mmCIF file of C-alpha atoms in Angstrom:
data_model
loop_
_atom_site.group_PDB
_atom_site.id
_atom_site.type_symbol
_atom_site.label_atom_id
_atom_site.label_comp_id
_atom_site.label_asym_id
_atom_site.label_seq_id
_atom_site.Cartn_x
_atom_site.Cartn_y
_atom_site.Cartn_z
ATOM 1 C CA ASN A 1440 -7.419 4.696 -19.174
ATOM 2 C CA ALA A 1441 -7.550 4.912 -22.901
ATOM 3 C CA GLY A 1442 -3.969 5.557 -22.830
ATOM 4 C CA VAL A 1443 -3.920 1.395 -21.825
ATOM 5 C CA MET A 1444 -4.970 -0.563 -24.574
ATOM 6 C CA GLN A 1445 -5.829 -4.379 -23.756
ATOM 7 C CA ASN A 1446 -6.318 -6.947 -26.722
ATOM 8 C CA PRO A 1447 -8.825 -8.749 -27.957
ATOM 9 C CA ARG A 1448 -12.077 -6.736 -26.079
ATOM 10 C CA HIS A 1449 -13.477 -10.579 -25.773
ATOM 11 C CA LEU A 1450 -11.853 -13.892 -26.485
ATOM 12 C CA VAL A 1451 -14.293 -17.065 -26.180
ATOM 13 C CA ARG A 1452 -12.362 -19.891 -26.697
ATOM 14 C CA ARG A 1453 -13.319 -23.871 -25.691
ATOM 15 C CA ARG A 1454 -12.264 -26.065 -23.137
ATOM 16 C CA GLY A 1455 -8.629 -27.508 -23.624
ATOM 17 C CA GLN A 1456 -7.141 -24.012 -25.642
ATOM 18 C CA GLU A 1457 -4.798 -21.710 -25.118
ATOM 19 C CA ALA A 1458 -6.121 -18.666 -24.441
ATOM 20 C CA ARG A 1459 -3.729 -14.812 -24.878
ATOM 21 C CA LEU A 1460 -3.956 -11.388 -23.532
ATOM 22 C CA ARG A 1461 -2.215 -8.345 -24.961
ATOM 23 C CA CYS A 1462 -1.464 -5.650 -22.035
ATOM 24 C CA SER A 1463 0.405 -2.480 -23.688
ATOM 25 C CA PRO A 1464 0.893 0.009 -21.653
ATOM 26 C CA MET A 1465 0.561 3.942 -21.005
ATOM 27 C CA LYS A 1466 3.767 5.058 -22.925
ATOM 28 C CA GLY A 1467 7.043 5.685 -20.662
ATOM 29 C CA HIS A 1468 5.352 2.960 -18.299
ATOM 30 C CA SER A 1469 7.707 0.412 -17.416
ATOM 31 C CA HIS A 1470 5.813 -1.691 -15.317
ATOM 32 C CA VAL A 1471 2.278 -3.498 -15.053
ATOM 33 C CA TYR A 1472 -0.474 -5.284 -13.106
ATOM 34 C CA TRP A 1473 -2.112 -7.913 -14.521
ATOM 35 C CA TYR A 1474 -6.013 -8.047 -12.646
ATOM 36 C CA ARG A 1475 -8.788 -10.774 -12.780
ATOM 37 C CA GLN A 1476 -12.723 -10.258 -11.366
ATOM 38 C CA LEU A 1477 -14.073 -13.241 -11.847
ATOM 39 C CA PRO A 1478 -17.807 -13.352 -11.469
ATOM 40 C CA GLU A 1479 -19.832 -11.866 -8.086
ATOM 41 C CA GLU A 1480 -15.907 -11.317 -6.699
ATOM 42 C CA GLY A 1481 -13.378 -7.647 -6.400
ATOM 43 C CA LEU A 1482 -10.671 -7.990 -8.317
ATOM 44 C CA LYS A 1483 -7.655 -10.256 -7.980
ATOM 45 C CA PHE A 1484 -4.266 -9.320 -7.743
ATOM 46 C CA MET A 1485 -2.260 -12.188 -9.824
ATOM 47 C CA VAL A 1486 1.039 -11.029 -11.457
ATOM 48 C CA TYR A 1487 3.477 -7.674 -11.614
ATOM 49 C CA LEU A 1488 6.160 -7.322 -14.084
ATOM 50 C CA GLN A 1489 9.051 -5.636 -15.118
ATOM 51 C CA LYS A 1490 9.857 -5.638 -18.841
ATOM 52 C CA GLU A 1491 11.610 -8.654 -18.630
ATOM 53 C CA ASN A 1492 11.009 -9.775 -15.059
ATOM 54 C CA ILE A 1493 8.703 -10.725 -12.824
ATOM 55 C CA ILE A 1494 9.032 -9.246 -9.963
ATOM 56 C CA ASP A 1495 5.103 -10.614 -7.813
ATOM 57 C CA GLU A 1496 3.715 -14.424 -8.496
ATOM 58 C CA SER A 1497 2.341 -14.293 -6.764
ATOM 59 C CA GLY A 1498 -1.443 -14.102 -7.224
ATOM 60 C CA MET A 1499 -1.222 -16.366 -10.923
ATOM 61 C CA PRO A 1500 -2.405 -20.061 -10.065
ATOM 62 C CA LYS A 1501 0.733 -22.168 -10.323
ATOM 63 C CA GLU A 1502 -0.105 -24.261 -13.479
ATOM 64 C CA ARG A 1503 -1.666 -23.198 -17.108
ATOM 65 C CA PHE A 1504 -0.710 -19.953 -16.436
ATOM 66 C CA SER A 1505 1.899 -17.694 -17.305
ATOM 67 C CA ALA A 1506 2.609 -14.148 -17.920
ATOM 68 C CA GLU A 1507 6.167 -11.703 -19.578
ATOM 69 C CA PHE A 1508 7.009 -8.862 -20.205
ATOM 70 C CA PRO A 1509 9.288 -8.440 -23.208
ATOM 71 C CA LYS A 1510 11.341 -5.837 -23.809
ATOM 72 C CA GLU A 1511 9.761 -5.276 -27.238
ATOM 73 C CA GLY A 1512 6.243 -5.416 -27.372
ATOM 74 C CA PRO A 1513 2.763 -5.846 -25.245
ATOM 75 C CA SER A 1514 3.120 -7.663 -22.161
ATOM 76 C CA ILE A 1515 0.842 -11.001 -22.560
ATOM 77 C CA LEU A 1516 -0.587 -13.029 -19.836
ATOM 78 C CA ARG A 1517 -0.988 -16.480 -21.067
ATOM 79 C CA ILE A 1518 -3.392 -19.385 -20.567
ATOM 80 C CA GLN A 1519 -2.876 -23.226 -20.786
ATOM 81 C CA GLN A 1520 -5.923 -25.772 -21.441
ATOM 82 C CA VAL A 1521 -9.025 -23.100 -20.501
ATOM 83 C CA VAL A 1522 -11.662 -23.484 -17.959
ATOM 84 C CA ARG A 1523 -14.493 -23.673 -18.180
ATOM 85 C CA GLY A 1524 -13.265 -21.802 -14.382
ATOM 86 C CA ASP A 1525 -11.181 -19.208 -16.338
ATOM 87 C CA SER A 1526 -14.412 -17.645 -17.563
ATOM 88 C CA ALA A 1527 -13.702 -13.857 -16.117
ATOM 89 C CA ALA A 1528 -12.462 -10.254 -17.070
ATOM 90 C CA TYR A 1529 -8.868 -9.264 -17.315
ATOM 91 C CA PHE A 1530 -7.582 -6.050 -16.308
ATOM 92 C CA CYS A 1531 -3.862 -4.279 -17.115
ATOM 93 C CA ALA A 1532 -2.679 -1.608 -15.300
ATOM 94 C CA SER A 1533 0.520 0.019 -15.677
ATOM 95 C CA VAL A 1534 2.162 2.298 -13.226
ATOM 96 C CA ALA A 1535 5.431 4.419 -13.707
ATOM 97 C CA GLY A 1536 6.923 2.783 -11.724
ATOM 98 C CA ALA A 1537 6.628 4.796 -8.771
ATOM 99 C CA ASN A 1538 4.357 6.675 -6.329
ATOM 100 C CA THR A 1539 1.788 6.093 -8.653
ATOM 101 C CA GLU A 1540 -1.269 4.697 -9.298
ATOM 102 C CA ALA A 1541 -2.016 2.582 -11.454
ATOM 103 C CA PHE A 1542 -4.021 2.743 -14.733
ATOM 104 C CA PHE A 1543 -6.031 0.399 -16.483
ATOM 105 C CA GLY A 1544 -7.129 -0.935 -19.155
ATOM 106 C CA GLN A 1545 -10.206 -1.705 -20.237
ATOM 107 C CA GLY A 1546 -10.199 -5.296 -20.215
ATOM 108 C CA THR A 1547 -10.618 -8.475 -22.144
ATOM 109 C CA ARG A 1548 -13.288 -10.585 -21.155
ATOM 110 C CA LEU A 1549 -12.760 -14.438 -21.802
ATOM 111 C CA THR A 1550 -15.462 -17.173 -21.980
ATOM 112 C CA VAL A 1551 -14.604 -20.914 -22.070
ATOM 113 C CA VAL A 1552 -17.409 -22.485 -23.400
ATOM 114 C CA ALA B 1113 -0.937 -8.109 3.744
ATOM 115 C CA GLN B 1114 -3.782 -5.211 3.531
ATOM 116 C CA THR B 1115 -7.386 -5.974 2.639
ATOM 117 C CA VAL B 1116 -9.845 -3.707 1.900
ATOM 118 C CA THR B 1117 -13.896 -4.775 2.614
ATOM 119 C CA GLN B 1118 -16.751 -3.392 1.167
ATOM 120 C CA SER B 1119 -19.402 -3.652 3.214
ATOM 121 C CA GLN B 1120 -22.410 -3.385 0.903
ATOM 122 C CA PRO B 1121 -22.181 -5.650 -1.426
ATOM 123 C CA GLU B 1122 -25.780 -3.093 -3.282
ATOM 124 C CA MET B 1123 -26.964 0.191 -3.185
ATOM 125 C CA SER B 1124 -29.699 1.905 -4.838
ATOM 126 C CA VAL B 1125 -30.819 5.649 -4.904
ATOM 127 C CA GLN B 1126 -32.591 7.687 -6.463
ATOM 128 C CA GLU B 1127 -31.510 10.787 -9.115
ATOM 129 C CA ALA B 1128 -29.904 13.507 -7.020
ATOM 130 C CA GLU B 1129 -29.953 11.923 -3.774
ATOM 131 C CA THR B 1130 -26.958 11.614 -2.030
ATOM 132 C CA VAL B 1131 -25.077 8.508 -1.244
ATOM 133 C CA THR B 1132 -22.484 7.204 0.443
ATOM 134 C CA LEU B 1133 -20.081 3.727 0.019
ATOM 135 C CA SER B 1134 -18.734 2.518 2.724
ATOM 136 C CA CYS B 1135 -14.758 0.823 2.235
ATOM 137 C CA THR B 1136 -12.438 -0.170 6.216
ATOM 138 C CA TYR B 1137 -8.623 -1.650 5.619
ATOM 139 C CA ASP B 1138 -6.196 -2.816 7.305
ATOM 140 C CA THR B 1139 -2.562 -2.369 7.339
ATOM 141 C CA SER B 1140 0.640 -1.639 9.517
ATOM 142 C CA GLU B 1141 1.987 0.069 6.879
ATOM 143 C CA SER B 1142 1.968 3.876 8.055
ATOM 144 C CA ASN B 1143 2.550 5.948 4.179
ATOM 145 C CA TYR B 1144 -0.859 5.220 1.987
ATOM 146 C CA TYR B 1145 -2.916 5.710 -1.145
ATOM 147 C CA LEU B 1146 -6.243 5.098 -1.662
ATOM 148 C CA PHE B 1147 -8.522 4.995 -4.057
ATOM 149 C CA TRP B 1148 -12.137 4.342 -5.797
ATOM 150 C CA TYR B 1149 -12.413 2.980 -8.883
ATOM 151 C CA LYS B 1150 -15.448 2.869 -11.036
ATOM 152 C CA GLN B 1151 -16.263 0.304 -13.411
ATOM 153 C CA PRO B 1152 -19.018 1.012 -16.119
ATOM 154 C CA PRO B 1153 -20.885 -1.417 -17.479
ATOM 155 C CA SER B 1154 -18.848 -1.466 -20.344
ATOM 156 C CA ARG B 1155 -15.878 -2.883 -17.981
ATOM 157 C CA GLN B 1156 -13.050 -0.175 -18.194
ATOM 158 C CA MET B 1157 -12.363 0.956 -15.024
ATOM 159 C CA ILE B 1158 -11.880 4.282 -14.105
ATOM 160 C CA LEU B 1159 -10.234 6.284 -11.363
ATOM 161 C CA VAL B 1160 -12.349 8.369 -9.350
ATOM 162 C CA ILE B 1161 -10.784 9.967 -6.463
ATOM 163 C CA ARG B 1162 -7.741 8.960 -3.967
ATOM 164 C CA GLN B 1163 -6.377 10.370 -1.042
ATOM 165 C CA GLU B 1164 -2.631 9.731 0.072
ATOM 166 C CA ALA B 1165 -2.424 8.893 3.809
ATOM 167 C CA TYR B 1166 -0.109 11.532 5.020
ATOM 168 C CA LYS B 1167 -3.087 14.324 4.020
ATOM 169 C CA GLN B 1168 -5.117 14.937 6.490
ATOM 170 C CA GLN B 1169 -7.969 17.063 4.324
ATOM 171 C CA ASN B 1170 -10.658 14.315 2.593
ATOM 172 C CA ALA B 1171 -10.257 14.853 -1.101
ATOM 173 C CA THR B 1172 -13.087 15.658 -3.468
ATOM 174 C CA GLU B 1173 -13.982 15.749 -7.662
ATOM 175 C CA ASN B 1174 -17.065 17.848 -7.986
ATOM 176 C CA ARG B 1175 -19.486 16.043 -6.804
ATOM 177 C CA PHE B 1176 -16.969 12.689 -6.067
ATOM 178 C CA SER B 1177 -15.733 13.426 -1.755
ATOM 179 C CA VAL B 1178 -14.053 11.163 0.179
ATOM 180 C CA ASN B 1179 -14.135 11.364 4.197
ATOM 181 C CA PHE B 1180 -11.064 9.850 5.130
ATOM 182 C CA GLN B 1181 -10.121 8.240 8.720
ATOM 183 C CA LYS B 1182 -7.240 7.054 9.125
ATOM 184 C CA ALA B 1183 -7.383 6.084 12.713
ATOM 185 C CA ALA B 1184 -10.545 4.178 12.337
ATOM 186 C CA LYS B 1185 -9.117 2.891 8.871
ATOM 187 C CA SER B 1186 -12.213 3.706 7.226
ATOM 188 C CA PHE B 1187 -12.342 5.070 3.221
ATOM 189 C CA SER B 1188 -15.560 5.797 2.626
ATOM 190 C CA LEU B 1189 -16.929 7.329 -1.031
ATOM 191 C CA LYS B 1190 -19.754 10.457 -1.202
ATOM 192 C CA ILE B 1191 -22.277 11.198 -4.534
ATOM 193 C CA SER B 1192 -23.490 14.122 -4.142
ATOM 194 C CA ASP B 1193 -26.228 14.665 -6.806
ATOM 195 C CA SER B 1194 -25.679 11.354 -7.705
ATOM 196 C CA GLN B 1195 -26.597 11.522 -11.887
ATOM 197 C CA LEU B 1196 -28.184 8.011 -13.931
ATOM 198 C CA GLY B 1197 -24.691 8.017 -15.360
ATOM 199 C CA ASP B 1198 -23.103 7.133 -12.136
ATOM 200 C CA THR B 1199 -24.825 3.462 -11.854
ATOM 201 C CA ALA B 1200 -21.648 0.903 -12.036
ATOM 202 C CA MET B 1201 -19.784 -1.080 -9.903
ATOM 203 C CA TYR B 1202 -17.512 0.600 -7.468
ATOM 204 C CA PHE B 1203 -13.778 -0.859 -6.220
ATOM 205 C CA CYS B 1204 -11.699 1.049 -3.662
ATOM 206 C CA ALA B 1205 -8.671 0.059 -3.132
ATOM 207 C CA PHE B 1206 -5.276 0.555 -1.182
ATOM 208 C CA MET B 1207 -0.875 0.581 -2.044
ATOM 209 C CA ALA B 1208 1.561 0.296 -0.084
ATOM 210 C CA MET B 1209 4.373 3.298 -0.712
ATOM 211 C CA TYR B 1210 7.605 1.867 0.661
ATOM 212 C CA SER B 1211 10.377 3.718 2.012
ATOM 213 C CA GLY B 1212 12.529 3.556 -1.118
ATOM 214 C CA GLY B 1213 9.189 4.843 -2.663
ATOM 215 C CA GLY B 1214 8.356 1.276 -4.401
ATOM 216 C CA ALA B 1215 4.694 1.026 -4.454
ATOM 217 C CA ASP B 1216 3.431 -2.176 -4.045
ATOM 218 C CA GLY B 1217 0.475 -4.088 -6.170
ATOM 219 C CA LEU B 1218 -2.923 -2.686 -5.467
ATOM 220 C CA THR B 1219 -5.206 -4.880 -2.623
ATOM 221 C CA PHE B 1220 -8.937 -4.611 -4.449
ATOM 222 C CA GLY B 1221 -12.374 -4.974 -2.318
ATOM 223 C CA LYS B 1222 -15.470 -7.207 -3.316
ATOM 224 C CA GLY B 1223 -17.073 -4.314 -4.925
ATOM 225 C CA THR B 1224 -20.658 -1.962 -4.079
ATOM 226 C CA HIS B 1225 -22.712 -2.598 -6.730
ATOM 227 C CA LEU B 1226 -24.273 1.026 -7.357
ATOM 228 C CA ILE B 1227 -27.907 1.963 -9.387
ATOM 229 C CA ILE B 1228 -28.809 4.826 -9.385
ATOM 230 C CA GLN B 1229 -33.041 4.999 -10.164
ATOM 231 C CA PRO B 1230 -34.620 8.133 -12.239
#
């Protein structure tokens, strides 16, 4: 849905660099999901955030990955010291909070070289 | 935990034919939503159709319809009069709705790559 904005659309990083992926949810939405789509696999849940609060991060790798959703500004998914296996499409989805479907952004394609 | 299974990694049909994509799920929840999302080469995820579990009537959106069999935990997508623009990955997804009105995250199947041949 065009209302959820992700940037950049494409991101190339060398191994060991940091990657920052941004997601601006739809207006009025205060909850954000991050998903990762690895090649040959379906979408995998990573983290569920509310503004200033991490609700569920059970899908996040324990190391190098972090996410935040500050009171002001977009949600950020940060990957430190990227490795080739981090290459994937990362999708953000926003929901109003309850009883609604998720609206997805266009995704960020991360390529680690 | 919920699981969603799409048993057809890839399907190919001729333009104008009807195609059915299968999806089964496993859950102990009684109140939930089911979705079909389309992911064209642009990578954007587009909601195709959704079904509330408490509704017995199958959802329909133009050429897209579902066959929702709650007892069998089956949620197949039928595309009628298929068009070249229907070529995409299709993901089946499940979202549980809890008694307090809160929603759990989406659980996706692995996807089916649908190819419409001219």
